[in-house]
Amino acid sequence: MPVSEDLSQRCARSLKTISAVASLYPTALSSYAVATSQVYLSSLQSSSEQSKLENAWLSVMSLAPERRDLAVSLLRLASFYSNSTAVPDRTAFLALSALRVIKEDRAKPDPEIISKSLFTLGSALHSISPTVAQLPELDVAIRAFTFCAQLSEHDDVTGQARSYAGLAIALLRRFEQIGRQEDLDKVFIFLSYVLKKDGIEDSLRASLHNSLGIAYRHQFSLRYNQRPAERELLIQDMNEALYHLHKATSLSPSTSQYLGGLAITEVLCAEIYPDPSNALQYLQAAVQHSYRAMYGVGRGDPNPSRLEDCGNVLQRVFRKTRDPQHCDLMLQAMKGAVDYTPEKHDADMARRLYNLGTGYHCRFLSNPHPESHDDRKAIHCLKKAVELPASEPSIQFAAACLWSQLAPLDDLDAYRAVVNLAPKMAWLGADIRSIYRDLPDIARVIRRGVTAAINSGKLQTAVEWFEAGRCVVWRQALGLRTSVAAQLPQDCPREARELAEEIDKVSCELGRVALGSLQAMETATPEQRSAHRRKLATEYDELLQHASTVPCLHALLRPASFGDILKATTAHAHPIVCLNLDGPRCDALVLYPNHPSVLHVPLSAMSSERADGLRASLETQLEQERLLDGHGPRMRGLVHDQQAPGTMRTSKQIEEILEELWNTVVKPILGSMGLLPPRFFEPLDNLRRISWCPSGSLTTLPLHAAGIYASPGPKIFDFIVPSYKPSLTGMGVGSAVNHASRTRHSLLAVSQEADGLTHTTHEVSGIQRRLDKASCSVTWLHDRKATLSRVLEAMQASTCVHFACHGEQDRNDPLRSSFILANHERLTLGRLMKDSMATDPSHSKASKELAFLSACETAAGDQGLADEQVHLAAGMLAVGFRRVVGTMWRIRDEDAKEIAGEFYRGLVGSDRHLQPSRAAQALHDAVGRLRGDGTPILHWASLIHIET
């Protein structure tokens, strides 16, 4: 029977006492240690091991042991528990105790004891780190293995090889969780180095070859997913993987532990080789090795990991061969993996239940016989995988996604699970590139859930889920800037307030580390910074989990409810239109201020395929006019007036795009809202504000310019003043604060006149003259004066900013998107967020009201991350600005100057004060004047107004 939790805790305290008083009370310690040992040993199974361990402790303690003897004794006990049914954290504690004991020895520390302690510690920590939530233990294990290998560098080949074997496995485990290429590179370096050494026993060498083979297989998967991949490199990776995995099996012929990994690799080979005969050969080999692996399990070795590998291999084989025997064997292996998984191993159980669910689903697709109930069995397994509390979020999310596909149309539980898991998929401790890689799939599933809620008549739920799928990463980052303690009611219990303050403390530090702004970490290596970030993220998750059980904190930390969304809508005092684009259909959900009802407008003529087609046509026209370049900086001013004739040549295609947007999206919505007059060609006198919140490819299309242009006809700007919202509940801390009572504003203008920018001086000087008359102070940093330090300092004291310069957007890492300043210095979003996190918004020198980004493509995001709003304009909202004017594609230097002048004239109210709240109307009027002068569509339709 395993050691009970209460017993483990008592023994842990006993051992801690032993290590603390060993040198002070050796006589009393002897009997105490024996008693402790007997308590431990009485609960263990093996009588022979009990006898050995008891004798060891008796002899050591009766002789008033030295530090080395005590450390050895602790290690012996740790070694015993590492092979027993006890939980591995006890082993880790004992190994750590041995390290502390030997460290306290006044004599020279014993390298052998240290090495063994480090190896035992690393192995134990590696064993208890199956999920992302426990990555800090894995980080410590990797450090322990690394130190252990360094200690045995010159004189202990076996010890060094064992350390590198453990290090490789731990690095591979971490790579599988967070996808860091650096971990994979280290495996190649370390194992290639140690495998060149002689004197390593076959079983250990087999483990090294196996890990190296798995590393090559992971590298193959990375390259394969980053298409277009070079075929020669893919084949090279597979050949290396096969070589090392075959080597591992040949060095350990009496065991089947490496056959599953070899079979998986052979199936992958069958998928990349075009020659059917070669593919069949690999499939047959994979089945043969799976049989052998399962046969080994059946010989009294019920190893669920090997059964799991076999099941995964046979599922891939079955999808190729459709052989019922392969299917039966697949399900047999998968069931066995589930049955043999020990209790409380939630992470393993969830993964194996997910595999079994996919197995049933695979058989159902192949032979959908009603009497087999394979679809119900699949749902049962997937639901259990989602509900296990300590499961890995990626497995839970994958299970919830497949569950949602199989469940009845009116069953919303699976989609609810998807929505709840979405924030965990954007874990703050993970690499930003891996997060963005997964987000498109998350967004698609959530949009499908919104459709399901609409079909079920749950319109408020549909709105909540629509919001949950938007700006996931931004919302996670912004959550670190929001004080939980400051939002607590006065009568909140002291314990809850202390917990809230601890959450604020950790979130603040995590935010600074995530942005690379913690001074204490400036000299740390990238590996140390990543480990520290993961440790803080784990601590933050644990605090939030605790807070979710506290009533007055739970309400603050839960996802946005419909009431929260309605409150945010009411603050803007105008309707918001959500556009949910889900595969073959599109729906609009209209929210009105102070109105709990949601207006649903089906848009039957719009679909994802049609929106993708319109986006592709628009991009073609923009590229022909040199108004769009997805490969370099967003260079304003490189489009010259002489190109106007070309624009006239392509205006017909642009008019067709805008007409289709009018007929399929805008017209049905405005008609349902009662905003269209009986005769379309009669514009309204009083235009109503509407904010669009699109999704999918609709985020890249100019809805604000929709209309009929080929002949006199209706256009969107004849009936409404359009704006855009990245998120329904706001993206910045500034959005929660009302600064309407402040009438005194100040503007920072930053301009550069180089690399094609010839009108920025006239642009800003005109703005300055206009605002001088409006009692608004203007700070103008031009050319060499616009250094990074000066701009940052001036921004702290300014309510509005105007950038007339080049911009550069990094779609791989949005926080590196930047404005290019003097001497090619870059003001990145990461730096802006870092500075904003360092300043309490309530103590800021000035509220952040308006940012005018007179640069190019500042509101053009990545199509693959449409719902995330990955662009400079959204980033300015994230750092606290309430309103932003940005551009969807390049803007001519001359047009930017004209629009800016008219825009700021419209911002000045009748009281001769600057009114940023008029930004949407001011931009509408400024663009209208440019449009009235006959400026081609593409030259004025780039500018948009975005609000938080």
mmCIF file of N, CA, C and O in Angstrom, residues 780-851:
data_model
loop_
_atom_site.group_PDB
_atom_site.id
_atom_site.type_symbol
_atom_site.label_atom_id
_atom_site.label_comp_id
_atom_site.label_asym_id
_atom_site.label_seq_id
_atom_site.Cartn_x
_atom_site.Cartn_y
_atom_site.Cartn_z
ATOM 1 N N TRP A 780 6.268 69.749 -29.583
ATOM 2 C CA TRP A 780 6.606 69.232 -30.906
ATOM 3 C C TRP A 780 8.066 68.769 -30.897
ATOM 4 O O TRP A 780 8.989 69.557 -30.690
ATOM 5 N N LEU A 781 8.250 67.464 -31.113
ATOM 6 C CA LEU A 781 9.588 66.880 -31.235
ATOM 7 C C LEU A 781 9.768 66.451 -32.684
ATOM 8 O O LEU A 781 9.129 65.495 -33.148
ATOM 9 N N HIS A 782 10.670 67.173 -33.386
ATOM 10 C CA HIS A 782 10.831 66.947 -34.813
ATOM 11 C C HIS A 782 12.239 66.436 -35.118
ATOM 12 O O HIS A 782 13.237 66.887 -34.521
ATOM 13 N N ASP A 783 12.327 65.479 -36.046
ATOM 14 C CA ASP A 783 13.596 64.929 -36.525
ATOM 15 C C ASP A 783 14.513 64.536 -35.362
ATOM 16 O O ASP A 783 14.163 63.705 -34.545
ATOM 17 N N ARG A 784 15.696 65.128 -35.268
ATOM 18 C CA ARG A 784 16.683 64.691 -34.280
ATOM 19 C C ARG A 784 16.257 64.947 -32.835
ATOM 20 O O ARG A 784 16.803 64.351 -31.909
ATOM 21 N N LYS A 785 15.302 65.853 -32.649
ATOM 22 C CA LYS A 785 14.811 66.086 -31.287
ATOM 23 C C LYS A 785 13.929 64.948 -30.790
ATOM 24 O O LYS A 785 13.730 64.784 -29.587
ATOM 25 N N ALA A 786 13.409 64.168 -31.721
ATOM 26 C CA ALA A 786 12.479 63.089 -31.353
ATOM 27 C C ALA A 786 13.242 61.831 -30.966
ATOM 28 O O ALA A 786 13.144 60.781 -31.603
ATOM 29 N N THR A 787 14.029 61.935 -29.914
ATOM 30 C CA THR A 787 14.750 60.763 -29.414
ATOM 31 C C THR A 787 13.810 59.936 -28.534
ATOM 32 O O THR A 787 12.769 60.417 -28.067
ATOM 33 N N LEU A 788 14.196 58.712 -28.294
ATOM 34 C CA LEU A 788 13.352 57.809 -27.513
ATOM 35 C C LEU A 788 13.102 58.345 -26.113
ATOM 36 O O LEU A 788 11.959 58.363 -25.630
ATOM 37 N N SER A 789 14.132 58.820 -25.450
ATOM 38 C CA SER A 789 13.978 59.301 -24.067
ATOM 39 C C SER A 789 13.085 60.530 -24.002
ATOM 40 O O SER A 789 12.234 60.652 -23.109
ATOM 41 N N ARG A 790 13.246 61.456 -24.966
ATOM 42 C CA ARG A 790 12.437 62.676 -24.956
ATOM 43 C C ARG A 790 10.967 62.361 -25.235
ATOM 44 O O ARG A 790 10.067 62.941 -24.613
ATOM 45 N N VAL A 791 10.727 61.462 -26.180
ATOM 46 C CA VAL A 791 9.347 61.111 -26.514
ATOM 47 C C VAL A 791 8.653 60.466 -25.315
ATOM 48 O O VAL A 791 7.517 60.803 -24.974
ATOM 49 N N LEU A 792 9.343 59.546 -24.654
ATOM 50 C CA LEU A 792 8.746 58.867 -23.504
ATOM 51 C C LEU A 792 8.450 59.851 -22.371
ATOM 52 O O LEU A 792 7.396 59.783 -21.732
ATOM 53 N N GLU A 793 9.356 60.764 -22.144
ATOM 54 C CA GLU A 793 9.144 61.755 -21.085
ATOM 55 C C GLU A 793 7.968 62.660 -21.409
ATOM 56 O O GLU A 793 7.125 62.946 -20.544
ATOM 57 N N ALA A 794 7.886 63.104 -22.661
ATOM 58 C CA ALA A 794 6.802 64.013 -23.046
ATOM 59 C C ALA A 794 5.448 63.312 -23.031
ATOM 60 O O ALA A 794 4.418 63.937 -22.745
ATOM 61 N N MET A 795 5.433 62.020 -23.337
ATOM 62 C CA MET A 795 4.162 61.293 -23.343
ATOM 63 C C MET A 795 3.548 61.231 -21.951
ATOM 64 O O MET A 795 2.316 61.206 -21.807
ATOM 65 N N GLN A 796 4.377 61.205 -20.914
ATOM 66 C CA GLN A 796 3.858 61.134 -19.550
ATOM 67 C C GLN A 796 3.025 62.366 -19.197
ATOM 68 O O GLN A 796 2.120 62.278 -18.358
ATOM 69 N N ALA A 797 3.322 63.494 -19.825
ATOM 70 C CA ALA A 797 2.637 64.745 -19.481
ATOM 71 C C ALA A 797 1.605 65.148 -20.524
ATOM 72 O O ALA A 797 1.066 66.254 -20.456
ATOM 73 N N SER A 798 1.299 64.282 -21.498
ATOM 74 C CA SER A 798 0.405 64.645 -22.601
ATOM 75 C C SER A 798 -0.852 63.778 -22.596
ATOM 76 O O SER A 798 -0.776 62.568 -22.360
ATOM 77 N N THR A 799 -1.981 64.405 -22.864
ATOM 78 C CA THR A 799 -3.232 63.648 -22.957
ATOM 79 C C THR A 799 -3.443 63.100 -24.363
ATOM 80 O O THR A 799 -4.188 62.137 -24.531
ATOM 81 N N CYS A 800 -2.815 63.721 -25.354
ATOM 82 C CA CYS A 800 -2.977 63.293 -26.745
ATOM 83 C C CYS A 800 -1.598 63.194 -27.398
ATOM 84 O O CYS A 800 -0.681 63.952 -27.040
ATOM 85 N N VAL A 801 -1.456 62.267 -28.339
ATOM 86 C CA VAL A 801 -0.204 62.138 -29.082
ATOM 87 C C VAL A 801 -0.516 62.062 -30.568
ATOM 88 O O VAL A 801 -1.570 61.556 -30.976
ATOM 89 N N HIS A 802 0.404 62.588 -31.361
ATOM 90 C CA HIS A 802 0.270 62.565 -32.815
ATOM 91 C C HIS A 802 1.611 62.120 -33.394
ATOM 92 O O HIS A 802 2.620 62.824 -33.245
ATOM 93 N N PHE A 803 1.635 60.941 -34.032
ATOM 94 C CA PHE A 803 2.855 60.427 -34.641
ATOM 95 C C PHE A 803 2.772 60.604 -36.156
ATOM 96 O O PHE A 803 1.903 60.014 -36.812
ATOM 97 N N ALA A 804 3.676 61.428 -36.699
ATOM 98 C CA ALA A 804 3.785 61.619 -38.149
ATOM 99 C C ALA A 804 5.157 61.095 -38.561
ATOM 100 O O ALA A 804 6.118 61.852 -38.710
ATOM 101 N N CYS A 805 5.250 59.782 -38.696
ATOM 102 C CA CYS A 805 6.537 59.152 -38.953
ATOM 103 C C CYS A 805 6.296 57.766 -39.545
ATOM 104 O O CYS A 805 5.158 57.390 -39.824
ATOM 105 N N HIS A 806 7.364 57.026 -39.742
ATOM 106 C CA HIS A 806 7.231 55.649 -40.193
ATOM 107 C C HIS A 806 6.908 54.745 -39.009
ATOM 108 O O HIS A 806 7.310 55.026 -37.869
ATOM 109 N N GLY A 807 6.209 53.668 -39.297
ATOM 110 C CA GLY A 807 5.927 52.659 -38.291
ATOM 111 C C GLY A 807 6.348 51.295 -38.796
ATOM 112 O O GLY A 807 6.418 51.065 -40.003
ATOM 113 N N GLU A 808 6.640 50.412 -37.879
ATOM 114 C CA GLU A 808 7.026 49.053 -38.262
ATOM 115 C C GLU A 808 6.273 48.079 -37.360
ATOM 116 O O GLU A 808 6.333 48.198 -36.132
ATOM 117 N N GLN A 809 5.587 47.156 -37.980
ATOM 118 C CA GLN A 809 4.778 46.205 -37.232
ATOM 119 C C GLN A 809 5.400 44.822 -37.304
ATOM 120 O O GLN A 809 5.689 44.316 -38.390
ATOM 121 N N ASP A 810 5.591 44.209 -36.147
ATOM 122 C CA ASP A 810 6.147 42.856 -36.055
ATOM 123 C C ASP A 810 5.004 41.904 -35.768
ATOM 124 O O ASP A 810 4.497 41.840 -34.652
ATOM 125 N N ARG A 811 4.612 41.140 -36.779
ATOM 126 C CA ARG A 811 3.456 40.260 -36.608
ATOM 127 C C ARG A 811 3.814 38.987 -35.851
ATOM 128 O O ARG A 811 2.929 38.280 -35.388
ATOM 129 N N ASN A 812 5.088 38.672 -35.740
ATOM 130 C CA ASN A 812 5.491 37.505 -34.958
ATOM 131 C C ASN A 812 5.515 37.815 -33.465
ATOM 132 O O ASN A 812 5.237 36.957 -32.641
ATOM 133 N N ASP A 813 5.846 39.042 -33.134
ATOM 134 C CA ASP A 813 5.877 39.473 -31.740
ATOM 135 C C ASP A 813 5.350 40.900 -31.682
ATOM 136 O O ASP A 813 6.099 41.862 -31.825
ATOM 137 N N PRO A 814 4.041 41.081 -31.498
ATOM 138 C CA PRO A 814 3.433 42.417 -31.555
ATOM 139 C C PRO A 814 4.055 43.424 -30.602
ATOM 140 O O PRO A 814 4.032 44.624 -30.874
ATOM 141 N N LEU A 815 4.603 42.968 -29.487
ATOM 142 C CA LEU A 815 5.193 43.917 -28.544
ATOM 143 C C LEU A 815 6.458 44.554 -29.089
ATOM 144 O O LEU A 815 6.959 45.528 -28.536
ATOM 145 N N ARG A 816 6.989 44.023 -30.200
ATOM 146 C CA ARG A 816 8.146 44.634 -30.846
ATOM 147 C C ARG A 816 7.745 45.578 -31.978
ATOM 148 O O ARG A 816 8.612 46.182 -32.611
ATOM 149 N N SER A 817 6.448 45.701 -32.239
ATOM 150 C CA SER A 817 5.984 46.698 -33.208
ATOM 151 C C SER A 817 6.363 48.082 -32.710
ATOM 152 O O SER A 817 6.337 48.342 -31.502
ATOM 153 N N SER A 818 6.693 48.981 -33.635
ATOM 154 C CA SER A 818 7.313 50.223 -33.157
ATOM 155 C C SER A 818 7.089 51.389 -34.104
ATOM 156 O O SER A 818 6.719 51.216 -35.273
ATOM 157 N N PHE A 819 7.312 52.585 -33.561
ATOM 158 C CA PHE A 819 7.434 53.814 -34.332
ATOM 159 C C PHE A 819 8.934 54.118 -34.451
ATOM 160 O O PHE A 819 9.681 53.981 -33.488
ATOM 161 N N ILE A 820 9.334 54.536 -35.640
ATOM 162 C CA ILE A 820 10.754 54.785 -35.895
ATOM 163 C C ILE A 820 11.046 56.262 -35.623
ATOM 164 O O ILE A 820 10.496 57.147 -36.272
ATOM 165 N N LEU A 821 11.946 56.520 -34.674
ATOM 166 C CA LEU A 821 12.238 57.874 -34.229
ATOM 167 C C LEU A 821 13.602 58.327 -34.744
ATOM 168 O O LEU A 821 14.141 57.755 -35.693
ATOM 169 N N ALA A 822 14.146 59.347 -34.114
ATOM 170 C CA ALA A 822 15.446 59.889 -34.524
ATOM 171 C C ALA A 822 16.532 58.831 -34.377
ATOM 172 O O ALA A 822 16.498 57.987 -33.478
ATOM 173 N N ASN A 823 17.487 58.899 -35.294
ATOM 174 C CA ASN A 823 18.621 57.962 -35.293
ATOM 175 C C ASN A 823 18.173 56.505 -35.365
ATOM 176 O O ASN A 823 18.835 55.601 -34.860
ATOM 177 N N HIS A 824 16.993 56.302 -35.968
ATOM 178 C CA HIS A 824 16.422 54.960 -36.147
ATOM 179 C C HIS A 824 16.150 54.247 -34.824
ATOM 180 O O HIS A 824 16.081 53.017 -34.782
ATOM 181 N N GLU A 825 16.013 55.022 -33.736
ATOM 182 C CA GLU A 825 15.565 54.426 -32.480
ATOM 183 C C GLU A 825 14.106 54.002 -32.635
ATOM 184 O O GLU A 825 13.333 54.617 -33.373
ATOM 185 N N ARG A 826 13.723 52.953 -31.895
ATOM 186 C CA ARG A 826 12.370 52.425 -32.021
ATOM 187 C C ARG A 826 11.617 52.528 -30.697
ATOM 188 O O ARG A 826 12.117 52.066 -29.667
ATOM 189 N N LEU A 827 10.445 53.115 -30.776
ATOM 190 C CA LEU A 827 9.548 53.134 -29.636
ATOM 191 C C LEU A 827 8.588 51.963 -29.794
ATOM 192 O O LEU A 827 7.652 52.007 -30.587
ATOM 193 N N THR A 828 8.845 50.888 -29.066
ATOM 194 C CA THR A 828 8.066 49.667 -29.219
ATOM 195 C C THR A 828 6.850 49.674 -28.292
ATOM 196 O O THR A 828 6.819 50.373 -27.270
ATOM 197 N N LEU A 829 5.867 48.849 -28.650
ATOM 198 C CA LEU A 829 4.710 48.691 -27.778
ATOM 199 C C LEU A 829 5.114 48.081 -26.446
ATOM 200 O O LEU A 829 4.545 48.400 -25.403
ATOM 201 N N GLY A 830 6.100 47.194 -26.493
ATOM 202 C CA GLY A 830 6.577 46.601 -25.247
ATOM 203 C C GLY A 830 7.102 47.657 -24.291
ATOM 204 O O GLY A 830 6.845 47.603 -23.083
ATOM 205 N N ARG A 831 7.839 48.626 -24.824
ATOM 206 C CA ARG A 831 8.373 49.702 -23.976
ATOM 207 C C ARG A 831 7.234 50.567 -23.438
ATOM 208 O O ARG A 831 7.245 50.967 -22.256
ATOM 209 N N LEU A 832 6.239 50.850 -24.269
ATOM 210 C CA LEU A 832 5.105 51.643 -23.811
ATOM 211 C C LEU A 832 4.339 50.924 -22.704
ATOM 212 O O LEU A 832 3.949 51.519 -21.707
ATOM 213 N N MET A 833 4.135 49.606 -22.883
ATOM 214 C CA MET A 833 3.416 48.848 -21.867
ATOM 215 C C MET A 833 4.239 48.733 -20.593
ATOM 216 O O MET A 833 3.700 48.763 -19.485
ATOM 217 N N LYS A 834 5.548 48.586 -20.742
ATOM 218 C CA LYS A 834 6.416 48.513 -19.573
ATOM 219 C C LYS A 834 6.293 49.781 -18.739
ATOM 220 O O LYS A 834 6.112 49.739 -17.521
ATOM 221 N N ASP A 835 6.366 50.936 -19.421
ATOM 222 C CA ASP A 835 6.278 52.206 -18.697
ATOM 223 C C ASP A 835 4.893 52.409 -18.087
ATOM 224 O O ASP A 835 4.759 52.951 -16.995
ATOM 225 N N SER A 836 3.871 51.950 -18.813
ATOM 226 C CA SER A 836 2.518 52.124 -18.278
ATOM 227 C C SER A 836 2.286 51.240 -17.060
ATOM 228 O O SER A 836 1.547 51.606 -16.147
ATOM 229 N N MET A 837 2.920 50.055 -17.024
ATOM 230 C CA MET A 837 2.772 49.164 -15.868
ATOM 231 C C MET A 837 3.537 49.697 -14.669
ATOM 232 O O MET A 837 3.191 49.417 -13.524
ATOM 233 N N ALA A 838 4.564 50.472 -14.934
ATOM 234 C CA ALA A 838 5.358 51.029 -13.838
ATOM 235 C C ALA A 838 4.661 52.219 -13.194
ATOM 236 O O ALA A 838 5.073 52.689 -12.142
ATOM 237 N N THR A 839 3.594 52.713 -13.826
ATOM 238 C CA THR A 839 2.893 53.883 -13.327
ATOM 239 C C THR A 839 1.469 53.521 -12.978
ATOM 240 O O THR A 839 0.749 52.960 -13.802
ATOM 241 N N ASP A 840 1.045 53.819 -11.777
ATOM 242 C CA ASP A 840 -0.339 53.623 -11.368
ATOM 243 C C ASP A 840 -1.210 54.586 -12.181
ATOM 244 O O ASP A 840 -0.994 55.801 -12.144
ATOM 245 N N PRO A 841 -2.214 54.071 -12.934
ATOM 246 C CA PRO A 841 -3.036 54.963 -13.754
ATOM 247 C C PRO A 841 -3.687 56.089 -12.965
ATOM 248 O O PRO A 841 -3.857 57.191 -13.474
ATOM 249 N N SER A 842 -4.031 55.827 -11.689
ATOM 250 C CA SER A 842 -4.667 56.881 -10.890
ATOM 251 C C SER A 842 -3.706 57.994 -10.519
ATOM 252 O O SER A 842 -4.117 59.081 -10.137
ATOM 253 N N HIS A 843 -2.382 57.728 -10.628
ATOM 254 C CA HIS A 843 -1.381 58.747 -10.295
ATOM 255 C C HIS A 843 -0.686 59.303 -11.541
ATOM 256 O O HIS A 843 0.340 59.960 -11.433
ATOM 257 N N SER A 844 -1.235 58.983 -12.721
ATOM 258 C CA SER A 844 -0.611 59.436 -13.958
ATOM 259 C C SER A 844 -0.678 60.958 -14.063
ATOM 260 O O SER A 844 -1.630 61.595 -13.602
ATOM 261 N N LYS A 845 0.352 61.534 -14.661
ATOM 262 C CA LYS A 845 0.391 62.992 -14.816
ATOM 263 C C LYS A 845 -0.728 63.486 -15.726
ATOM 264 O O LYS A 845 -1.186 64.614 -15.597
ATOM 265 N N ALA A 846 -1.155 62.642 -16.686
ATOM 266 C CA ALA A 846 -2.189 63.059 -17.618
ATOM 267 C C ALA A 846 -2.952 61.837 -18.094
ATOM 268 O O ALA A 846 -2.385 60.762 -18.249
ATOM 269 N N SER A 847 -4.263 62.012 -18.294
ATOM 270 C CA SER A 847 -5.056 60.924 -18.846
ATOM 271 C C SER A 847 -4.669 60.717 -20.307
ATOM 272 O O SER A 847 -4.206 61.637 -20.985
ATOM 273 N N LYS A 848 -4.841 59.516 -20.774
ATOM 274 C CA LYS A 848 -4.516 59.202 -22.174
ATOM 275 C C LYS A 848 -5.815 59.186 -22.977
ATOM 276 O O LYS A 848 -6.584 58.234 -22.905
ATOM 277 N N GLU A 849 -6.037 60.232 -23.744
ATOM 278 C CA GLU A 849 -7.320 60.416 -24.409
ATOM 279 C C GLU A 849 -7.308 60.031 -25.885
ATOM 280 O O GLU A 849 -8.254 59.417 -26.366
ATOM 281 N N LEU A 850 -6.266 60.405 -26.620
ATOM 282 C CA LEU A 850 -6.305 60.245 -28.079
ATOM 283 C C LEU A 850 -4.907 60.021 -28.625
ATOM 284 O O LEU A 850 -3.956 60.675 -28.211
ATOM 285 N N ALA A 851 -4.800 59.064 -29.565
ATOM 286 C CA ALA A 851 -3.556 58.850 -30.304
ATOM 287 C C ALA A 851 -3.893 58.882 -31.795
ATOM 288 O O ALA A 851 -4.723 58.107 -32.263
#
